[in-house]
mmCIF file of C-alpha atoms in Angstrom:
data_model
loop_
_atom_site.group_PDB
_atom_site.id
_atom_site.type_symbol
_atom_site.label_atom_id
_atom_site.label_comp_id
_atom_site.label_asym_id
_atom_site.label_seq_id
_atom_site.Cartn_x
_atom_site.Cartn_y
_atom_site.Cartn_z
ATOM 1 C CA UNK A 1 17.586 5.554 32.622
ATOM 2 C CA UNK A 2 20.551 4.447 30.864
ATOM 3 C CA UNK A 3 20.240 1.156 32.474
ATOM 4 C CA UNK A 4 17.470 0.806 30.403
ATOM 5 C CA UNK A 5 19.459 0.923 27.225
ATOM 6 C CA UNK A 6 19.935 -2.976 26.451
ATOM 7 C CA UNK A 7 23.162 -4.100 25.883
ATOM 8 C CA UNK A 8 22.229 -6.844 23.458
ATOM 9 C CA UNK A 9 20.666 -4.043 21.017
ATOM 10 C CA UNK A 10 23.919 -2.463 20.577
ATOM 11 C CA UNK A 11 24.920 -3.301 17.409
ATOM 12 C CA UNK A 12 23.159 -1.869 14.379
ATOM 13 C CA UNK A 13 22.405 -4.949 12.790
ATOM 14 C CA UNK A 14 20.224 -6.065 16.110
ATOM 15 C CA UNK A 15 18.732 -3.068 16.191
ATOM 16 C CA UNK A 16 17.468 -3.511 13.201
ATOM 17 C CA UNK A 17 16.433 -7.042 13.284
ATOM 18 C CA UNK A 18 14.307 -6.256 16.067
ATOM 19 C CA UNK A 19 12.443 -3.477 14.350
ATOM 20 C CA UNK A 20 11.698 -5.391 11.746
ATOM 21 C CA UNK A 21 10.116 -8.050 14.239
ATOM 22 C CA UNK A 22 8.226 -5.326 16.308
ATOM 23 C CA UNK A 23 5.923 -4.863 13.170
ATOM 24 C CA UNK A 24 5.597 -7.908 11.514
ATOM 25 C CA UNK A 25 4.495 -10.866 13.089
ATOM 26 C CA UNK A 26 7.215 -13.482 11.356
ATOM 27 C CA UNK A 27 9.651 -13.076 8.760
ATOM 28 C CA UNK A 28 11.909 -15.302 7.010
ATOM 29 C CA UNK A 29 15.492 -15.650 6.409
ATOM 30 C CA UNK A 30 15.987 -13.827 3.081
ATOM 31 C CA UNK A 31 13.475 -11.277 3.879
ATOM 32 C CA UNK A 32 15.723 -10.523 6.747
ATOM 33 C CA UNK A 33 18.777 -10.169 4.704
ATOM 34 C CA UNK A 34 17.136 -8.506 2.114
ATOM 35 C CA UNK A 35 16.211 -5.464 4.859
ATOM 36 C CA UNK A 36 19.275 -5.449 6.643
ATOM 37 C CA UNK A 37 21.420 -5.941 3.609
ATOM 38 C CA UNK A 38 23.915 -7.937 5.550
ATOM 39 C CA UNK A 39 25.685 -11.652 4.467
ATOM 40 C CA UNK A 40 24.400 -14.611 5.496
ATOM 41 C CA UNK A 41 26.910 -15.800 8.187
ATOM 42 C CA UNK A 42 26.609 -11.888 9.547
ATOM 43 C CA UNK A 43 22.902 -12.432 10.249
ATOM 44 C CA UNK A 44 22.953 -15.783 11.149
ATOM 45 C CA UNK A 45 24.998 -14.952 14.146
ATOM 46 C CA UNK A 46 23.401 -12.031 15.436
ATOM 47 C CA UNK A 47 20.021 -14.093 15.055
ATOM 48 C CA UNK A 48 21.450 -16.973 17.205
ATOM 49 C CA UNK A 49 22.821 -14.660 19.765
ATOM 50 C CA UNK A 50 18.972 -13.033 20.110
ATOM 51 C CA UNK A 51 17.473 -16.303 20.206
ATOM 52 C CA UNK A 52 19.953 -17.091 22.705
ATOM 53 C CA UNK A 53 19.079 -14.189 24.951
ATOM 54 C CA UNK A 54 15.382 -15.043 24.406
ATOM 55 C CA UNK A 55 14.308 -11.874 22.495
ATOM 56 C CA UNK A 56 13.528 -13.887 19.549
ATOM 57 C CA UNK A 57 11.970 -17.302 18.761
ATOM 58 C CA UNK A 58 12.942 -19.442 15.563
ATOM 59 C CA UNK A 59 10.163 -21.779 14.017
ATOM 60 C CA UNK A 60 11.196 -24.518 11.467
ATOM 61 C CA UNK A 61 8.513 -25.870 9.217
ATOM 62 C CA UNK A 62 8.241 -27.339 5.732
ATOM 63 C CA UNK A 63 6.799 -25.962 3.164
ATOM 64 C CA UNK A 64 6.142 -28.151 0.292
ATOM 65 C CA UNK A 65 9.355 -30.146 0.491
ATOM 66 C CA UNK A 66 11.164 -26.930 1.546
ATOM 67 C CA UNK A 67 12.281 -25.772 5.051
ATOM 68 C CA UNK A 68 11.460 -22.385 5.721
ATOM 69 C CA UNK A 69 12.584 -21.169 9.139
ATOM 70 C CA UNK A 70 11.153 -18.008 10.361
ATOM 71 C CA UNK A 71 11.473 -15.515 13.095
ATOM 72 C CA UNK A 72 9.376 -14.143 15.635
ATOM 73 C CA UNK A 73 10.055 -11.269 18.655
ATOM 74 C CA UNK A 74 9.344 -12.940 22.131
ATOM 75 C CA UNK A 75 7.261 -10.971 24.903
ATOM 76 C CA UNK A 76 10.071 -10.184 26.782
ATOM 77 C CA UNK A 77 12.163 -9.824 23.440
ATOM 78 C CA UNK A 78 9.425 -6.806 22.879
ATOM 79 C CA UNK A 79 9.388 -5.560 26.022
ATOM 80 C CA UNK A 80 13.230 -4.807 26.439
ATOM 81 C CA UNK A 81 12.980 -3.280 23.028
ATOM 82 C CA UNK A 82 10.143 -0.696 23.875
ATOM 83 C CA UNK A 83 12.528 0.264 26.927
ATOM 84 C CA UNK A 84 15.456 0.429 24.993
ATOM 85 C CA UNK A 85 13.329 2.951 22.711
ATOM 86 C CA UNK A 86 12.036 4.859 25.873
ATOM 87 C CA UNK A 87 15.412 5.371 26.954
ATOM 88 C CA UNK A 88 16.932 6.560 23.587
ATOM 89 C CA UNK A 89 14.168 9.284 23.556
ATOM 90 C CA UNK A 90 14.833 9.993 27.153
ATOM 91 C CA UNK A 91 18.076 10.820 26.373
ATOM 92 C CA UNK A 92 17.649 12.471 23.077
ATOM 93 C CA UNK A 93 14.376 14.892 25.605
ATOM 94 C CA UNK A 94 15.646 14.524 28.601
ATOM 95 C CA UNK A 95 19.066 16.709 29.285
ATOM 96 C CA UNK B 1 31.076 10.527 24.912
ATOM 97 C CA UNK B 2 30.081 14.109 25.397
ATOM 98 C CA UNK B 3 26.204 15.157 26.062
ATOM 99 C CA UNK B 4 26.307 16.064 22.073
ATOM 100 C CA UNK B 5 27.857 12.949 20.943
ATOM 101 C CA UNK B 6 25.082 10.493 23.032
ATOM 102 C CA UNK B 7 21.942 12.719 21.799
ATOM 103 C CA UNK B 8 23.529 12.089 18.306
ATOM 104 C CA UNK B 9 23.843 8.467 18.694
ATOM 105 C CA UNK B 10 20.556 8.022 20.022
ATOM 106 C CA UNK B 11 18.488 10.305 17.428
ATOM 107 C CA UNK B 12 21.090 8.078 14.881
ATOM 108 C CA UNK B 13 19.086 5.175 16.195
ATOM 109 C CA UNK B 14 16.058 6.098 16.690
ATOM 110 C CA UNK B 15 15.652 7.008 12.847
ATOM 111 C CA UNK B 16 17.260 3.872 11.847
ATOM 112 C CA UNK B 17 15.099 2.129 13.689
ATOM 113 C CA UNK B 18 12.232 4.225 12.398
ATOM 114 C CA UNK B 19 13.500 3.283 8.705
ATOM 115 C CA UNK B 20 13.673 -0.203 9.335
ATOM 116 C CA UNK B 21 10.429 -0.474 10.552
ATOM 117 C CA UNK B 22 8.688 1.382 7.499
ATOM 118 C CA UNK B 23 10.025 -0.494 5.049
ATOM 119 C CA UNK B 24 10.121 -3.993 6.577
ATOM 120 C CA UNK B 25 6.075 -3.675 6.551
ATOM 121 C CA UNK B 26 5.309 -0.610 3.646
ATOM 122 C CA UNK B 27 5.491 -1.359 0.219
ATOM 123 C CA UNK B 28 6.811 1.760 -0.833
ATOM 124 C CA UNK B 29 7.691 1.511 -4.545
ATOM 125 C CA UNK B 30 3.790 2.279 -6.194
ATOM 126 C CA UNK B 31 5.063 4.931 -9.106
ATOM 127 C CA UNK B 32 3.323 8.159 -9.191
ATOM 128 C CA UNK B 33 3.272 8.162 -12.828
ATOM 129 C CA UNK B 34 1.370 5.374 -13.229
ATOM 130 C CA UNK B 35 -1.419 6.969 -11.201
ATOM 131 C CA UNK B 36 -0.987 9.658 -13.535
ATOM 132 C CA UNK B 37 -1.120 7.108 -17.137
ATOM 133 C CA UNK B 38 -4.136 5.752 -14.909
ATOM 134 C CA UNK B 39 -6.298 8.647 -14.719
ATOM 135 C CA UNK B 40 -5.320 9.644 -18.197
ATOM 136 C CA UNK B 41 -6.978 6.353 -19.383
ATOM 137 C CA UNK B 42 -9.859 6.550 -17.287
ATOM 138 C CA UNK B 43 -10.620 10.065 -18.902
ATOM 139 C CA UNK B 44 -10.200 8.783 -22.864
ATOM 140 C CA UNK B 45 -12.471 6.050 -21.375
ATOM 141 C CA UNK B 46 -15.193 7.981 -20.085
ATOM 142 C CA UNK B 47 -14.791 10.009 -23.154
ATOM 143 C CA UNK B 48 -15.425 6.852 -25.363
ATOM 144 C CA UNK B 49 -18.575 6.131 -22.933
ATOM 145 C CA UNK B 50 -19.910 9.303 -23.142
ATOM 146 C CA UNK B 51 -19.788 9.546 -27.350
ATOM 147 C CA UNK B 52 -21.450 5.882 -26.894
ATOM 148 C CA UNK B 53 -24.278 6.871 -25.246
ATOM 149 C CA UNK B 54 -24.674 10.083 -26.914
ATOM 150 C CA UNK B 55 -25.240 8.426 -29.967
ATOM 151 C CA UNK B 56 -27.556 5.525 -28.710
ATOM 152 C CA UNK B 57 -29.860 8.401 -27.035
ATOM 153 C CA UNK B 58 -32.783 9.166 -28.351
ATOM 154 C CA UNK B 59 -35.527 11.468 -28.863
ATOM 155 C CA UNK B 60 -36.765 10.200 -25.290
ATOM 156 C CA UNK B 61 -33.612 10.686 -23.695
ATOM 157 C CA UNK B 62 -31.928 13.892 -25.040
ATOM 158 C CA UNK B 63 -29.730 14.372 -22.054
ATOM 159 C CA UNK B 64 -26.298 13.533 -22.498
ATOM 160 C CA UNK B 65 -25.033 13.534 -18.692
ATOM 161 C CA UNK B 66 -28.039 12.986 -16.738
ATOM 162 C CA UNK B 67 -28.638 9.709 -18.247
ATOM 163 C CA UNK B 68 -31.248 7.302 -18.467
ATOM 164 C CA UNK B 69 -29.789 4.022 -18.683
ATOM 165 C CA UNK B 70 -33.225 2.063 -19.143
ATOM 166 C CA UNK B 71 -33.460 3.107 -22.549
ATOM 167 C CA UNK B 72 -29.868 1.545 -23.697
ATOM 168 C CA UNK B 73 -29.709 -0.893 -25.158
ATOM 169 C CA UNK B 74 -27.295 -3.984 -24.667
ATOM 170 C CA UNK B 75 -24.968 -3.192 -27.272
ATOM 171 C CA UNK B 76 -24.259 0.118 -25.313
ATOM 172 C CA UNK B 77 -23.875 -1.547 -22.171
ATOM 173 C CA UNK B 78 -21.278 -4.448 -23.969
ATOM 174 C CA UNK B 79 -19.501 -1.823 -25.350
ATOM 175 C CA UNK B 80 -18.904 0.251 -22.489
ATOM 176 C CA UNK B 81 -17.943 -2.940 -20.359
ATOM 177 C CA UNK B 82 -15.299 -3.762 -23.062
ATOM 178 C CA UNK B 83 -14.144 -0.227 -22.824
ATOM 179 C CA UNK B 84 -14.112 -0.890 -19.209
ATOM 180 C CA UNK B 85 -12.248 -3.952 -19.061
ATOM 181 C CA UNK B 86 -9.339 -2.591 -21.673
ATOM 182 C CA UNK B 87 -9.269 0.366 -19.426
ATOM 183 C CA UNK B 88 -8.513 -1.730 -16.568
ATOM 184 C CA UNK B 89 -5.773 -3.686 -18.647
ATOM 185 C CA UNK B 90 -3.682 -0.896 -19.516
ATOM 186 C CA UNK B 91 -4.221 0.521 -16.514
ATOM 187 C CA UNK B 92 -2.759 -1.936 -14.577
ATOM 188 C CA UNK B 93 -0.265 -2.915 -16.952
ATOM 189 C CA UNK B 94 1.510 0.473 -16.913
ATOM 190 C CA UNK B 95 1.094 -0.162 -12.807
ATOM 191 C CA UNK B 96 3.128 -2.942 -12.545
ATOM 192 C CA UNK B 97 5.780 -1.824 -15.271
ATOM 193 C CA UNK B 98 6.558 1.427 -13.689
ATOM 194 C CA UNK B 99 6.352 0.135 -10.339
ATOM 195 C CA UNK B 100 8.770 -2.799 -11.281
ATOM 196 C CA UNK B 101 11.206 -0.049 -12.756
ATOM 197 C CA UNK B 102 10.853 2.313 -9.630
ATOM 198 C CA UNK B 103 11.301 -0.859 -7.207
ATOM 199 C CA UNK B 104 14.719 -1.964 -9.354
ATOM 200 C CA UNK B 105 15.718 1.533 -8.409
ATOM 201 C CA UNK B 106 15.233 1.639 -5.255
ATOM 202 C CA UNK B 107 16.475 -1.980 -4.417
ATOM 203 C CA UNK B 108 13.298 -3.718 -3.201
ATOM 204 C CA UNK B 109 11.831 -6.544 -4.553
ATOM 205 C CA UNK B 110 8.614 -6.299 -6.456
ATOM 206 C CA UNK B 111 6.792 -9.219 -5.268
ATOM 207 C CA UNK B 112 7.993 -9.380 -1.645
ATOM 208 C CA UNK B 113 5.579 -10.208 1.242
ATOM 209 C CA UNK B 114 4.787 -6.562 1.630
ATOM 210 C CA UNK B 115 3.621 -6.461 -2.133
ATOM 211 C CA UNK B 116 1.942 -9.279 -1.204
ATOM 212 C CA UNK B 117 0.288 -8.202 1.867
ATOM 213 C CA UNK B 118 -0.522 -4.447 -0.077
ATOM 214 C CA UNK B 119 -2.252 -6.629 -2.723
ATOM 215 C CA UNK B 120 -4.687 -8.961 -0.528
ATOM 216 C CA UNK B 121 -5.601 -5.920 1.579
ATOM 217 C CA UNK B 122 -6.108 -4.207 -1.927
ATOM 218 C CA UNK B 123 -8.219 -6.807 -3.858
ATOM 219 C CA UNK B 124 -10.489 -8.052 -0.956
ATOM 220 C CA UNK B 125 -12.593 -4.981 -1.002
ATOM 221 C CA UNK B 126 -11.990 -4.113 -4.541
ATOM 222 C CA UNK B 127 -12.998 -7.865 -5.865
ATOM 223 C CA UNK B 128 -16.037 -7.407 -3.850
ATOM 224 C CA UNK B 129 -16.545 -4.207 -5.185
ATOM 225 C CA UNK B 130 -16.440 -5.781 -8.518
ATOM 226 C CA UNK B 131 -18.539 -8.445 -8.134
ATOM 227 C CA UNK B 132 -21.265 -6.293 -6.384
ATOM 228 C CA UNK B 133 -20.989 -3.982 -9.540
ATOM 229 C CA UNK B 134 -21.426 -7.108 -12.491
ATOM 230 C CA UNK B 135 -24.903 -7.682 -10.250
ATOM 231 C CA UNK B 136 -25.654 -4.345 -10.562
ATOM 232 C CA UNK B 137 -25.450 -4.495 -14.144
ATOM 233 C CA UNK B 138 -27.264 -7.801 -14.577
ATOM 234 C CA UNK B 139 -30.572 -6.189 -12.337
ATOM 235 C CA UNK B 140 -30.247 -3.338 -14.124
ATOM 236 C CA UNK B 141 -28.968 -0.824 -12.067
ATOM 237 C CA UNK B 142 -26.614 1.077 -13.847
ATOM 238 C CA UNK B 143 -27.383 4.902 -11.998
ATOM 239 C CA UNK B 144 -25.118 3.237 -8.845
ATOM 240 C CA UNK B 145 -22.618 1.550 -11.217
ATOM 241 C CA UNK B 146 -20.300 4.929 -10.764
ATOM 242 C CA UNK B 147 -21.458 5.464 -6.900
ATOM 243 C CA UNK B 148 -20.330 1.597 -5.965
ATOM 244 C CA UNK B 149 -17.319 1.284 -8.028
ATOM 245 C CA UNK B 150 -16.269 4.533 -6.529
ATOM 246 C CA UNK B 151 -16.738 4.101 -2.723
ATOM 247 C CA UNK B 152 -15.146 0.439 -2.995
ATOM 248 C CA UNK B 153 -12.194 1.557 -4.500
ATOM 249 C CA UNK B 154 -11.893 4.281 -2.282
ATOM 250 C CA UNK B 155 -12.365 1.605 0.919
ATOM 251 C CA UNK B 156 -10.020 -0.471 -0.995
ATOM 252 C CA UNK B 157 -7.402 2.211 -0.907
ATOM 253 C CA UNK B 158 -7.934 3.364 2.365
ATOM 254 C CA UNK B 159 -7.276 -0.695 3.257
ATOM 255 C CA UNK B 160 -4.490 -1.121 1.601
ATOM 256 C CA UNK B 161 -2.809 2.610 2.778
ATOM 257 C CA UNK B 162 -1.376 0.637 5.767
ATOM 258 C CA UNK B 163 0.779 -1.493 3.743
ATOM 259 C CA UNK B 164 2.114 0.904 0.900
ATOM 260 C CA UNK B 165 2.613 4.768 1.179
ATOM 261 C CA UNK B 166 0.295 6.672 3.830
ATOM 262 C CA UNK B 167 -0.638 8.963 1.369
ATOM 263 C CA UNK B 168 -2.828 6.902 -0.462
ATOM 264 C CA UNK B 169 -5.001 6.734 2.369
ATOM 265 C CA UNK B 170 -6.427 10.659 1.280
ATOM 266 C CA UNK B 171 -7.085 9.155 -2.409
ATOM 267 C CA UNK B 172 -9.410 6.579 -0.903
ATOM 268 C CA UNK B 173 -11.357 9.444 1.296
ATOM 269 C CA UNK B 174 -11.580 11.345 -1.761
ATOM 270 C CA UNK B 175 -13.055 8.501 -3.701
ATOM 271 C CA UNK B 176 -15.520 7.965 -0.700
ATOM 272 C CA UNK B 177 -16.454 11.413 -0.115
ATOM 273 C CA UNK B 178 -17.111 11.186 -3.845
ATOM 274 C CA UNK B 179 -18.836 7.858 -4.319
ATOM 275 C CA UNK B 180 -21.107 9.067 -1.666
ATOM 276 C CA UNK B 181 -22.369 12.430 -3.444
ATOM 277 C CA UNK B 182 -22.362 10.384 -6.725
ATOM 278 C CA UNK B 183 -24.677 8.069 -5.154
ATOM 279 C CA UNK B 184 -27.105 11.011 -4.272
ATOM 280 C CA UNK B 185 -26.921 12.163 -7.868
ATOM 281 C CA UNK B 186 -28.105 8.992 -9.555
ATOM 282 C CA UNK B 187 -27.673 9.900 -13.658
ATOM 283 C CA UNK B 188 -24.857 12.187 -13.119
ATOM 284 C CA UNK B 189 -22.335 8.778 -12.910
ATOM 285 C CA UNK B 190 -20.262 9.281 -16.004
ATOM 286 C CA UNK B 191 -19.159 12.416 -14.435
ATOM 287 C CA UNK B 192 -18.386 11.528 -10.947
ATOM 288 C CA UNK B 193 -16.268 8.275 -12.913
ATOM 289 C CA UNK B 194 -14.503 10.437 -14.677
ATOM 290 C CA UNK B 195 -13.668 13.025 -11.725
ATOM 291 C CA UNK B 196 -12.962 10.069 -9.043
ATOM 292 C CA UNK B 197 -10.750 7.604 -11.677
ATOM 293 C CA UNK B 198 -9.594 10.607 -14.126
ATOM 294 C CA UNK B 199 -8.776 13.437 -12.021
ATOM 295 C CA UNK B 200 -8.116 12.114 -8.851
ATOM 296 C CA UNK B 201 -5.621 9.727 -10.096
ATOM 297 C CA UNK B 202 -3.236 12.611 -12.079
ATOM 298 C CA UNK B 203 -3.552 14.720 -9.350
ATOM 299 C CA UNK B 204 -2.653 12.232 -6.819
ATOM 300 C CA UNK B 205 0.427 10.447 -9.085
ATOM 301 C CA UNK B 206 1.634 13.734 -10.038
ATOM 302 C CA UNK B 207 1.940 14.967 -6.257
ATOM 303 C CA UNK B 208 3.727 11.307 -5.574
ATOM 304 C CA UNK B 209 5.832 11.505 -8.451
ATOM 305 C CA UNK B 210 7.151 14.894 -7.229
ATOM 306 C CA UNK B 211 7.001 14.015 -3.767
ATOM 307 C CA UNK B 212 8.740 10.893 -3.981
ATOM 308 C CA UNK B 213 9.641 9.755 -7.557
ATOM 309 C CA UNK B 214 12.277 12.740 -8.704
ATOM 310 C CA UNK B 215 14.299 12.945 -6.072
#
């Protein structure tokens, strides 16, 4: 079961990006940062490294004249998360 | 990392995660006081009604609670909408003021997309509610005035519970269970208004404001 704890949610600033995601359909930038309370650059890279990993999908689109980019939790993204979940309670149950 | 120290971690991240995901998608800064200011207006208000329409009854219609709105005239009616709508006004204003105060305390932004989301979930049901009511008025109905703008409010609530605090979700039961005997005892509507917007409300925001507000 502790295989089932994913490596790429390790740090706390993941974690948390990927809660947020599991209950909202897609979220913006500065609603992000706003939750997480984390800088710019900070979020920016652990958002790149989740898209890179395919747990999370970016959309661009313009809004007016603005861009707004927003974020969205793949299938698989959601998946790995419910397991990581199911594995933190296993071990919190389970011993 | 000992047996402890993992079971730590994990519980650590469980609840964080549990935290994050509550207030990403709960609006969680409604004041209990203002429920409280609410209810207290809603009671002068129904007080103001009631002296109204005790002095526009008549001979005919000697009852004071168990009214009978066909013999009132328009002025009444005018009146008590105006009384209605300044109601409504303060109510709300004292809302959003305490709620802005409570969210600057607690960090989150008042008009976020989960204020957002709480208020469309709010005002779909509740606008309809209103509507449905000012067509009540105009055919004359005014024994389910009380009954309707009770049970929509209370489906409003319960609508909007899954975007703010869970609690409210019991206020808008309440206001149904109400609505629904107020609607059986067509007459009695003044008093049912004044127990489901009155009492309800300072019960409810003073529970809130000790539950959540103090600490």
């Amino acid at each position: 079961m502790i295989e089932n704890l994913q490596k790429v949610f390790e740090s706390r600033v993941r974690l948390g990006l990927m809660s947020i995601l599991m209950v909202n359909d897609s979220v913006d930038f500065n609603t992000l940062k706003e939750n997480l309370g984390v800088t710019d650059g900070n979020l920016a890279s652990h958002l790149i490294a989740l898209e890179k990993k395919e747990m999370i999908t970016v959309t661009k689109e313009f809004v007016g004249r603005k861009p707004k980019t927003t974020y969205q939790a793949t299938k698989i993204g959601k998946q790995l998360f419910k397991q990581h979940l199911a594995a933190l309670e296993k071990l919190i149950n389970g011993n | 990392m000992t047996d402890r120290d993992i079971k730590k971690e994990s519980l650590d991240q469980l609840s964080q995660i549990h935290n994050m995901m509550e207030q990403s998608s709960r609006f969680i800064s409604l004041s209990g006081l203002s429920g409280v200011i609410a209810g207290l207006t809603a009671l002068a208000g129904s007080f103001f009604a009631f002296i109204n329409i005790k002095q526009a009854a008549t001979i005919d219609n000697p009852s004071m609670v168990c009214l009978n709105m066909h013999t009132i005239n328009q002025d009444v009616i005018l009146n008590l909408m105006a009384a209605g709508a300044v109601m409504l006004v303060v109510a709300i204003s004292f809302g959003i003021l305490l709620t802005f105060k409570k969210a600057k305390k607690k960090n989150q932004n008042i008009w976020s997309s989960t204020s957002k989301r709480l208020l469309i979930n709010l005002f779909i049901p509740l606008a309809t509610g209103g509507i449905f009511t000012l067509i009540l008025i105009k055919h004359q109905l005014f024994g389910l005035v009380a009954p309707v703008t009770l049970l929509f409010y209370g489906l409003a609530l319960l609508n909007a519970s899954k975007y703010t605090l869970h609690d409210i979700r019991y206020l808008g039961i309440f206001e149904i269970v109400l609505g629904l005997i107020s609607s059986y005892f067509i007459g009695y509507g003044l008093l049912f208004w004044a127990a489901g917007f009155g009492v309800l409300h300072i019960v409810y925001g003073a529970v809130m404001y000790f539950k959540y507000d103090r600490a």
